[in-house]
Amino acid sequence: MNKIDPAFSDRPRRKRTDEIVDAIKRMIVEHGLAPGDRLPQERELISQFAASKGTVREALKALEVQGLVSVRTGPGGGAFIERMSEGRAMSLLSNFLFAKNLSIANIYEMRKALEPQLAASAAAHIDEAGLTRLEHIITIYDHEPADAAERWNQRMAELDFHGVVAEYSDNPILAFTCRFLQRLLKDLTIAQDIYLQPEPVSRASGIGHQRDLIAAMRRRDPAAAAAILAEHMTEAENHMLSLQAQLQDKFLEEIHPSRTVRRRSS
Amino acid sequence: MNKIDPAFSDRPRRKRTDEIVDAIKRMIVEHGLAPGDRLPQERELISQFAASKGTVREALKALEVQGLVSVRTGPGGGAFIERMSEGRAMSLLSNFLFAKNLSIANIYEMRKALEPQLAASAAAHIDEAGLTRLEHIITIYDHEPADAAERWNQRMAELDFHGVVAEYSDNPILAFTCRFLQRLLKDLTIAQDIYLQPEPVSRASGIGHQRDLIAAMRRRDPAAAAAILAEHMTEAENHMLSLQAQLQDKFLEEIHPSRTVRRRSS
DNA sequence: AGATATTTGTTCGTATGTATT
DNA sequence: TAATACATACGAACAAATATC
């Protein structure tokens, strides 16, 4: 057995758990294990690494959090190779950006640059089924909302519209990034406050753009699709920023209450 | 981003470890714990959650992998709140994109859209010290490389140049994304093969653009900075793609060896 | 520098939960 | 239903790391 062990003993003394994590990772790449394949069972790993149950379990937990394996109980159970889901990737990335205090402007600076590319890419690959899906989503917000709950759902559906477009891009990292930005907008508390405002995004204009986009995609016109998205993003950003400014004015009024009525629910 | 994970009990029976992970996460946000603050010690967590040592340790391991805490031994030791490092965030994201088979074109499609924005953003904030750093990096590749090793270092330095520019952007997510794309180029094996080619990127043109960029930044001209980067990215992409095509031709020759000499080292 | 106290890291034995047959 | 094969969880003891005196 030839062991490739880059873990020398001069460093702060690596922990047994981390050694096992790396060893299993090497095992995965060396054996070319694919999603669905099973790792050796807990017991075998224990004897193979001469480690205790607890240590091996900690290593498997680390791999599980990284989205590399999932563990099942019962006969035939064990640790199976997984593909990390998009959702988990986004959650992990959110943990990183959590402390960074992103602003609406930060996010839209990226969306303005990327969504047009995404639309162009999708225009080249989307099929009639996809176009139908998009048309159906539009029907969710093609009318005035009856109450706050419907208004909220309409805002989410608008973001989902762009998420569906992303599905038809052939650029995985572009699609992921755009969808992640959409999710950030859903999660940002400041954005959520904005969405509760009477008219978060000029609906008529937004729907117009999205209908134009569908038409451009249907006639396979990537350049037009990109141009439409560029204009839509700029308008959406301006709308969001002006509403954000209005919210801040309201906030200042609350700080210096003249005869203001408090109205803000969590 | 205050997310309270709805932990229902009708689902497949949540594992004790995951319950503790979520409980600790809630503990962190409720107590407003900041990086450097310490969690209760292992012993206290064990009694607080009425769980065993192994279970609590698995939970802490999960939090550690997510970059939320780091654990230290010794007196006064324990689990301390951490900020996830950029490097860890990139590694986790790489795990997700690993299976996606990204191409050079995929990556440059994003770089073309984002690096100009980044340059414009940095132009507004960079200081003389940063400009000096950039000028120093250029000296690493302002001359013909003597051997393959130096050629490699020059290619890495060229990417680092853009990484330093990113440091001076005030848009955290834009900076992160650009630096991540740079790292992907360093890691992609196909890109690495390209970098070993005699002239991976037209050096003269690249350096010209980068000197122009420094000048534009020094006179605080974001629009010019963006324009320069747009041109630079387009040229770099064309160069990479043509070299990639050449490599593929070589590869095909090896598959159908006429009188080809094998020449490829790991 | 060395001894010591404190806290995590690892091991072992055992018992319980869960999915398959 | 019962038997089986696996992960999951518990508890006690011991080892290793590290701050403090």
XYZ file of C-alpha atoms (C1' of nucleotides) in Angstrom:
574
model
C 0.000 0.000 0.000
C 1.440 3.330 -1.062
C 0.212 6.094 1.148
C 0.304 9.617 -0.165
C 0.226 11.476 3.082
C 0.893 15.190 2.861
C 0.278 15.480 6.589
C 3.690 15.942 8.170
C 4.145 16.064 11.862
C 5.969 19.388 12.163
C 2.745 21.326 11.815
C 0.512 22.094 14.833
C -0.331 18.390 14.935
C -3.300 17.568 12.795
C -6.342 16.152 14.420
C -7.233 12.579 13.728
C -10.682 13.574 12.464
C -9.276 15.882 9.802
C -6.843 13.216 8.676
C -9.722 10.835 8.150
C -11.730 13.466 6.287
C -8.865 13.985 3.865
C -8.261 10.260 3.560
C -11.865 9.642 2.611
C -11.749 12.500 0.111
C -8.703 10.920 -1.486
C -10.498 7.589 -1.454
C -13.371 9.179 -3.369
C -11.244 10.702 -6.113
C -8.866 7.748 -6.409
C -11.670 5.228 -6.756
C -13.568 7.625 -8.976
C -16.679 7.243 -6.849
C -19.792 8.806 -8.358
C -23.047 9.944 -6.745
C -24.923 6.903 -5.507
C -21.826 4.838 -4.815
C -21.334 3.681 -1.266
C -18.340 4.181 0.980
C -17.119 1.360 3.231
C -19.311 0.935 6.269
C -18.668 2.586 9.572
C -17.168 -0.571 10.993
C -14.800 -1.038 8.086
C -13.722 2.590 8.209
C -13.058 2.161 11.919
C -10.730 -0.770 11.363
C -9.250 0.692 8.172
C -8.207 3.902 9.918
C -7.712 2.302 13.330
C -9.914 4.997 14.801
C -12.853 4.952 17.148
C -16.480 5.163 16.194
C -16.827 8.715 17.425
C -13.873 9.952 15.400
C -15.059 8.301 12.216
C -18.542 9.657 12.773
C -17.202 13.189 13.191
C -15.355 12.803 9.894
C -18.481 11.589 8.129
C -20.430 14.483 9.633
C -17.890 16.911 8.188
C -18.249 15.331 4.752
C -22.018 15.420 5.082
C -22.056 19.146 5.812
C -19.867 19.714 2.778
C -22.510 17.980 0.715
C -20.170 15.191 -0.343
C -21.952 12.242 1.278
C -25.241 11.375 2.923
C -25.633 8.649 5.483
C -28.507 6.186 5.678
C -29.355 3.663 8.381
C -30.635 0.166 7.979
C -29.385 -2.862 6.042
C -27.421 -1.829 2.985
C -27.045 1.569 4.604
C -23.909 3.578 5.035
C -22.379 6.704 3.560
C -23.297 7.391 -0.074
C -21.681 9.848 -2.435
C -23.846 12.895 -3.081
C -23.876 15.905 -5.367
C -24.200 19.053 -3.352
C -27.602 20.603 -3.956
C -27.892 24.158 -5.192
C -29.809 25.032 -2.054
C -27.049 23.854 0.240
C -24.442 25.715 -1.785
C -26.490 28.881 -1.429
C -26.910 28.417 2.308
C -23.193 27.942 2.828
C -22.475 31.007 0.727
C -25.012 32.994 2.723
C -23.119 32.170 5.882
C -20.085 33.805 4.323
C -21.874 36.921 3.102
C -23.901 37.257 6.287
C -21.398 39.583 7.926
C -20.748 41.592 4.776
C -23.821 43.845 4.978
C -24.844 43.726 1.364
C -26.920 46.580 0.035
C -29.623 46.638 -2.605
C -27.222 48.591 -4.805
C -24.535 45.908 -4.422
C -26.875 43.202 -5.589
C -28.321 45.144 -8.474
C -24.889 46.140 -9.668
C -24.324 42.446 -10.322
C -27.790 41.728 -11.636
C -27.483 44.540 -14.163
C -24.312 42.960 -15.474
C -25.421 39.328 -15.404
C -29.140 39.043 -16.089
C -28.818 40.319 -19.675
C -26.167 37.679 -20.358
C -28.413 35.093 -18.770
C -31.351 36.080 -20.951
C -29.208 35.878 -24.072
C -27.943 32.463 -23.069
C -31.434 31.181 -22.308
C -32.815 32.578 -25.560
C -30.606 30.160 -27.435
C -31.788 27.076 -25.558
C -35.263 27.534 -24.126
C -38.054 25.359 -25.521
C -41.785 25.892 -25.874
C -42.460 24.202 -22.535
C -40.198 26.698 -20.815
C -41.876 29.623 -22.524
C -45.239 28.314 -21.389
C -43.979 28.088 -17.822
C -42.876 31.715 -18.002
C -46.229 32.812 -19.365
C -47.952 31.009 -16.527
C -45.818 32.701 -13.899
C -46.736 36.095 -15.317
C -50.410 35.398 -14.699
C -49.637 35.378 -10.976
C -48.843 39.092 -11.007
C -50.624 40.490 -14.071
C -53.245 42.159 -11.896
C -53.530 44.381 -8.830
C -52.967 42.461 -5.596
C -56.016 42.183 -3.349
C -54.071 42.252 -0.078
C -50.588 42.317 1.413
C -50.226 38.544 1.203
C -50.951 38.503 -2.510
C -48.624 41.444 -3.035
C -45.880 39.437 -1.354
C -46.557 36.398 -3.498
C -46.422 38.530 -6.614
C -43.001 39.862 -5.690
C -41.726 36.332 -5.125
C -43.210 35.181 -8.422
C -41.432 37.998 -10.225
C -38.130 36.752 -8.893
C -39.056 33.174 -9.730
C -39.635 34.290 -13.315
C -35.952 35.077 -13.625
C -35.110 31.846 -11.837
C -36.881 29.871 -14.525
C -35.015 31.784 -17.219
C -31.789 30.736 -15.483
C -32.767 27.090 -15.824
C -32.395 27.351 -19.569
C -28.951 28.853 -19.638
C -26.083 26.557 -20.609
C -23.699 28.381 -18.299
C -23.924 26.691 -14.890
C -22.038 29.280 -12.919
C -23.891 32.189 -14.490
C -27.204 30.517 -13.751
C -26.210 29.748 -10.180
C -25.019 33.272 -9.512
C -28.187 34.874 -10.861
C -30.392 32.561 -8.847
C -28.328 33.244 -5.771
C -28.771 36.984 -6.237
C -32.506 36.420 -6.527
C -32.458 34.489 -3.291
C -30.505 37.240 -1.570
C -33.210 39.698 -2.568
C -35.808 37.395 -1.074
C -33.872 37.101 2.179
C -32.579 40.627 2.721
C -34.723 42.193 5.411
C -34.443 45.622 3.827
C -35.684 44.179 0.549
C -38.518 42.492 2.390
C -39.591 45.811 3.841
C -39.561 47.265 0.360
C -41.702 44.461 -0.998
C -44.378 45.330 1.546
C -44.663 48.817 0.064
C -47.714 49.488 -2.128
C -45.905 49.327 -5.460
C -42.477 47.716 -5.024
C -41.790 47.512 -8.725
C -43.704 49.280 -11.385
C -45.820 46.321 -12.345
C -46.970 47.478 -15.742
C -43.440 48.178 -16.872
C -42.097 44.918 -15.435
C -44.719 42.798 -17.126
C -44.163 44.616 -20.377
C -40.487 43.761 -20.261
C -41.150 40.165 -19.406
C -43.632 39.726 -22.214
C -41.145 41.311 -24.604
C -38.504 38.908 -23.303
C -40.676 35.884 -23.983
C -41.330 37.145 -27.500
C -37.640 37.729 -28.125
C -36.787 34.258 -26.871
C -39.502 32.700 -28.978
C -37.945 34.186 -32.103
C -34.471 33.171 -30.853
C -33.116 36.680 -30.567
C -30.428 36.729 -27.833
C -29.371 40.317 -28.474
C -32.898 41.599 -28.027
C -33.362 39.473 -24.926
C -30.236 40.943 -23.379
C -31.292 44.491 -24.230
C -34.694 43.985 -22.657
C -33.200 42.621 -19.452
C -30.698 45.473 -19.266
C -33.499 47.996 -19.325
C -35.633 45.979 -16.926
C -32.818 45.674 -14.404
C -32.070 49.378 -14.507
C -35.714 50.248 -13.929
C -36.088 47.711 -11.157
C -32.984 49.007 -9.421
C -34.145 52.605 -9.588
C -37.486 51.612 -8.202
C -35.967 49.621 -5.360
C -33.530 52.393 -4.454
C -36.183 55.085 -4.427
C -38.444 52.956 -2.260
C -35.503 52.267 0.025
C -34.982 56.022 0.325
C -38.647 56.488 1.171
C -38.371 53.846 3.865
C -35.372 55.607 5.356
C -37.283 58.879 5.427
C -40.069 57.129 7.278
C -37.523 55.727 9.688
C -36.090 59.168 10.354
C -39.575 60.443 11.045
C -39.973 57.776 13.673
C -36.739 58.794 15.319
C -37.907 62.408 15.455
C -41.609 61.907 15.939
C -43.516 65.034 15.116
C -46.988 63.561 15.024
C -46.116 60.339 13.279
C -48.024 57.141 13.710
C -45.893 54.061 14.329
C -46.683 51.382 11.812
C -44.200 48.626 11.409
C -44.757 44.934 11.974
C -42.072 42.271 12.210
C -31.528 37.581 7.350
C -33.135 36.241 10.468
C -34.266 32.810 9.565
C -36.009 30.655 12.085
C -35.845 27.172 10.727
C -39.254 25.550 11.134
C -38.413 22.282 12.830
C -41.478 20.126 12.536
C -41.710 16.734 14.146
C -43.812 14.948 11.570
C -40.883 14.686 9.208
C -38.742 11.527 9.088
C -37.707 12.047 12.689
C -34.982 14.632 13.050
C -31.646 13.521 14.297
C -30.496 14.702 17.673
C -27.321 16.132 16.200
C -29.206 18.352 13.744
C -31.495 19.569 16.496
C -28.482 20.656 18.491
C -26.905 22.337 15.459
C -30.041 24.405 14.939
C -30.365 25.126 18.629
C -26.826 26.474 18.752
C -27.455 28.564 15.640
C -30.504 30.060 17.311
C -28.418 30.640 20.412
C -25.935 32.583 18.315
C -28.445 34.917 16.684
C -30.585 35.365 19.806
C -27.623 36.290 21.962
C -26.168 38.348 19.139
C -22.849 36.578 19.458
C -20.068 38.170 17.405
C -16.785 36.714 16.158
C -14.513 36.069 19.114
C -17.328 35.395 21.545
C -17.362 31.992 23.174
C -20.102 29.422 23.286
C -20.817 27.454 26.446
C -18.276 24.728 26.980
C -18.741 21.176 25.876
C -19.742 20.088 29.371
C -22.380 22.777 29.670
C -23.773 22.032 26.221
C -23.984 18.359 27.166
C -26.064 19.091 30.239
C -28.016 21.900 28.596
C -29.162 19.662 25.737
C -29.145 16.463 27.797
C -27.064 14.847 25.068
C -23.946 12.766 25.054
C -20.476 14.046 24.444
C -20.261 12.448 21.020
C -23.514 14.009 19.843
C -22.532 17.473 20.957
C -19.150 17.071 19.347
C -20.732 16.071 16.044
C -22.884 19.190 16.194
C -19.866 21.376 16.852
C -18.044 19.694 13.998
C -20.904 20.566 11.666
C -20.769 24.198 12.762
C -17.011 24.200 12.355
C -17.230 22.981 8.755
C -19.759 25.702 8.038
C -17.182 28.209 9.214
C -19.374 29.415 12.068
C -17.185 28.385 14.995
C -13.677 27.196 15.715
C -12.796 25.073 18.700
C -9.701 25.457 20.874
C -8.350 23.225 23.643
C -6.831 24.225 26.922
C -7.952 26.493 29.765
C -10.402 29.116 28.560
C -10.878 27.017 25.449
C -14.098 26.046 23.792
C -16.045 26.936 20.673
C -15.582 30.499 19.468
C -17.666 32.345 16.921
C -15.860 32.787 13.613
C -16.337 34.672 10.390
C -16.118 32.279 7.495
C -12.961 32.998 5.541
C -13.156 33.772 1.855
C -10.994 30.752 1.158
C -13.364 28.383 2.889
C -16.345 29.878 1.105
C -14.591 29.314 -2.195
C -13.712 25.730 -1.346
C -17.285 24.908 -0.410
C -18.543 26.523 -3.584
C -16.003 24.549 -5.601
C -17.445 21.348 -4.214
C -20.771 22.381 -5.694
C -19.436 23.399 -9.105
C -17.073 20.442 -9.315
C -19.614 18.251 -11.071
C -20.824 21.029 -13.357
C -17.979 20.809 -15.885
C -17.340 24.491 -16.304
C -15.692 25.637 -19.500
C -13.301 28.477 -20.151
C -16.082 30.170 -22.085
C -18.463 29.878 -19.118
C -16.014 31.611 -16.834
C -15.069 34.348 -19.256
C -18.686 35.079 -20.004
C -18.975 36.147 -16.391
C -15.615 37.856 -16.208
C -16.456 39.964 -19.245
C -19.595 41.160 -17.506
C -18.155 41.672 -14.016
C -14.518 42.723 -14.217
C -15.341 46.078 -15.878
C -17.791 46.827 -13.063
C -15.143 45.824 -10.569
C -12.571 48.128 -12.107
C -15.004 51.020 -12.067
C -15.833 50.346 -8.436
C -12.182 50.097 -7.450
C -11.284 53.259 -9.372
C -13.454 55.214 -6.984
C -11.815 53.876 -3.831
C -8.257 52.747 -4.464
C -5.437 54.662 -2.774
C -1.844 55.308 -3.728
C -0.666 52.292 -1.738
C -2.931 50.043 -3.757
C -1.729 51.509 -7.035
C 1.833 50.885 -5.951
C 0.995 47.269 -5.176
C -0.451 46.865 -8.643
C 2.627 48.399 -10.249
C 4.802 45.996 -8.301
C 2.820 42.967 -9.443
C 3.261 44.017 -13.058
C 7.028 43.840 -12.672
C 6.669 40.084 -12.136
C 5.554 39.597 -15.729
C 6.845 42.586 -17.636
C 9.530 40.469 -19.304
C 9.931 37.183 -21.153
C 9.899 34.193 -18.803
C 13.167 32.311 -18.557
C 11.608 28.879 -18.056
C 8.330 27.064 -17.589
C 8.279 27.708 -13.852
C 8.601 31.457 -14.320
C 5.978 31.373 -17.050
C 3.612 29.726 -14.600
C 4.344 32.293 -11.908
C 3.681 35.077 -14.383
C 0.274 33.664 -15.235
C -0.624 33.437 -11.546
C 0.592 36.990 -10.962
C -1.594 38.248 -13.792
C -4.624 36.770 -12.057
C -3.461 38.151 -8.716
C -3.388 41.602 -10.297
C -7.138 41.456 -10.726
C -7.486 40.019 -7.248
C -5.838 43.102 -5.788
C -8.159 45.330 -7.814
C -11.061 43.456 -6.237
C -9.799 44.343 -2.765
C -10.574 47.984 -3.431
C -14.144 47.530 -4.587
C -16.857 48.521 -2.130
C -19.143 45.760 -3.411
C -18.384 42.647 -1.341
C -20.283 40.192 -3.463
C -18.898 41.542 -6.716
C -15.373 41.335 -5.345
C -15.908 37.821 -4.050
C -17.340 36.592 -7.329
C -14.519 38.018 -9.402
C -11.879 36.547 -7.123
C -13.654 33.221 -7.204
C -13.629 33.230 -11.002
C -9.925 33.954 -10.873
C -9.421 30.997 -8.582
C -11.437 28.761 -10.876
C -9.099 29.679 -13.712
C -6.148 28.747 -11.539
C -7.701 25.409 -10.633
C -9.246 24.274 -13.925
C -6.943 21.647 -15.346
C -7.721 22.682 -18.892
C -6.708 26.241 -17.996
C -3.545 24.924 -16.395
C -2.614 23.169 -19.597
C -3.150 26.415 -21.438
C -0.935 28.309 -19.043
C 1.914 25.952 -19.896
C 1.712 26.993 -23.534
C 4.417 29.387 -24.777
C 2.268 32.498 -24.813
C -0.929 31.951 -22.813
C -2.004 35.558 -22.967
C -0.558 38.141 -25.243
C 1.711 39.668 -22.676
C 2.397 42.967 -24.349
C -1.284 43.672 -24.810
C -2.154 42.553 -21.297
C 0.466 44.733 -19.671
C -0.595 47.652 -21.797
C -4.155 47.302 -20.559
C -3.078 46.984 -16.984
C -0.866 50.062 -17.144
C -3.735 51.968 -18.719
C -5.994 50.761 -15.935
C -3.646 52.023 -13.251
C -3.498 55.385 -14.996
C -7.275 55.579 -15.251
C -7.661 54.726 -11.594
C -5.066 57.252 -10.586
C -7.076 59.993 -12.254
C -10.286 58.582 -10.722
C -11.914 57.710 -14.050
C -14.279 54.750 -13.482
C -15.721 54.833 -16.991
C -12.300 54.555 -18.581
C -11.303 51.805 -16.158
C -14.373 49.788 -17.095
C -13.750 50.268 -20.808
C -10.159 49.093 -20.479
C -11.177 45.976 -18.597
C -13.887 45.192 -21.116
C -11.351 45.183 -23.899
C -8.809 43.269 -21.858
C -11.293 40.545 -20.957
C -12.383 40.112 -24.551
C -8.810 39.767 -25.716
C -7.899 37.398 -22.921
C -10.905 35.218 -23.658
C -10.092 35.029 -27.367
C -6.551 34.084 -26.562
C -7.575 31.397 -24.084
C -10.136 29.926 -26.450
C -7.764 29.779 -29.388
C -5.093 28.133 -27.249
C -7.705 25.709 -25.966
C -8.545 24.844 -29.581
C -4.876 24.277 -30.323
C -4.580 21.969 -27.323
C -7.566 19.970 -28.512
C -5.986 19.595 -31.939
C -2.879 18.262 -30.266
C -4.987 15.879 -28.269
C -6.692 14.568 -31.374
C -3.295 14.004 -32.932
C -2.354 11.863 -29.959
C -5.474 9.812 -30.330
C -4.721 9.252 -34.016
C -0.933 9.182 -33.894
C 0.501 9.780 -37.333
C 4.048 10.510 -36.367
C 3.365 12.515 -33.263
C 5.719 12.685 -30.314
C 4.104 12.302 -26.917
C 4.966 15.205 -24.722
C 2.937 15.748 -21.631
C 4.171 15.827 -18.046
C 2.047 15.872 -14.931
C 11.615 26.216 32.185
C 8.548 23.105 34.547
C 4.456 21.768 37.012
C -0.368 22.006 37.089
C -5.058 22.837 36.086
C -8.464 23.244 32.493
C -10.595 22.028 28.415
C -10.968 19.557 24.188
C -9.769 15.047 21.648
C -10.087 9.975 21.346
C -11.291 5.369 22.661
C -14.132 1.573 24.166
C -18.262 -0.864 25.598
C -23.033 -0.926 25.361
C -27.700 0.104 24.237
C -31.263 1.925 21.110
C -33.376 3.237 16.666
C -34.403 2.154 11.889
C -34.839 0.133 7.432
C -34.626 -4.349 4.826
C -35.898 -9.079 4.212
C -43.789 -10.861 12.834
C -39.130 -11.770 13.515
C -34.435 -11.659 12.355
C -30.774 -9.002 10.510
C -27.673 -5.224 9.412
C -26.733 -1.038 9.726
C -26.470 3.828 11.866
C -27.388 6.609 16.116
C -26.750 7.717 20.842
C -24.982 7.298 25.593
C -21.317 7.254 29.431
C -17.079 6.537 31.507
C -12.268 6.581 31.190
C -8.090 8.221 29.341
C -4.956 11.038 26.158
C -3.384 15.343 24.303
C -3.116 20.285 24.006
C -2.535 24.757 26.125
C -2.871 28.677 29.313
C -1.253 30.075 33.875
C 1.653 30.221 37.703
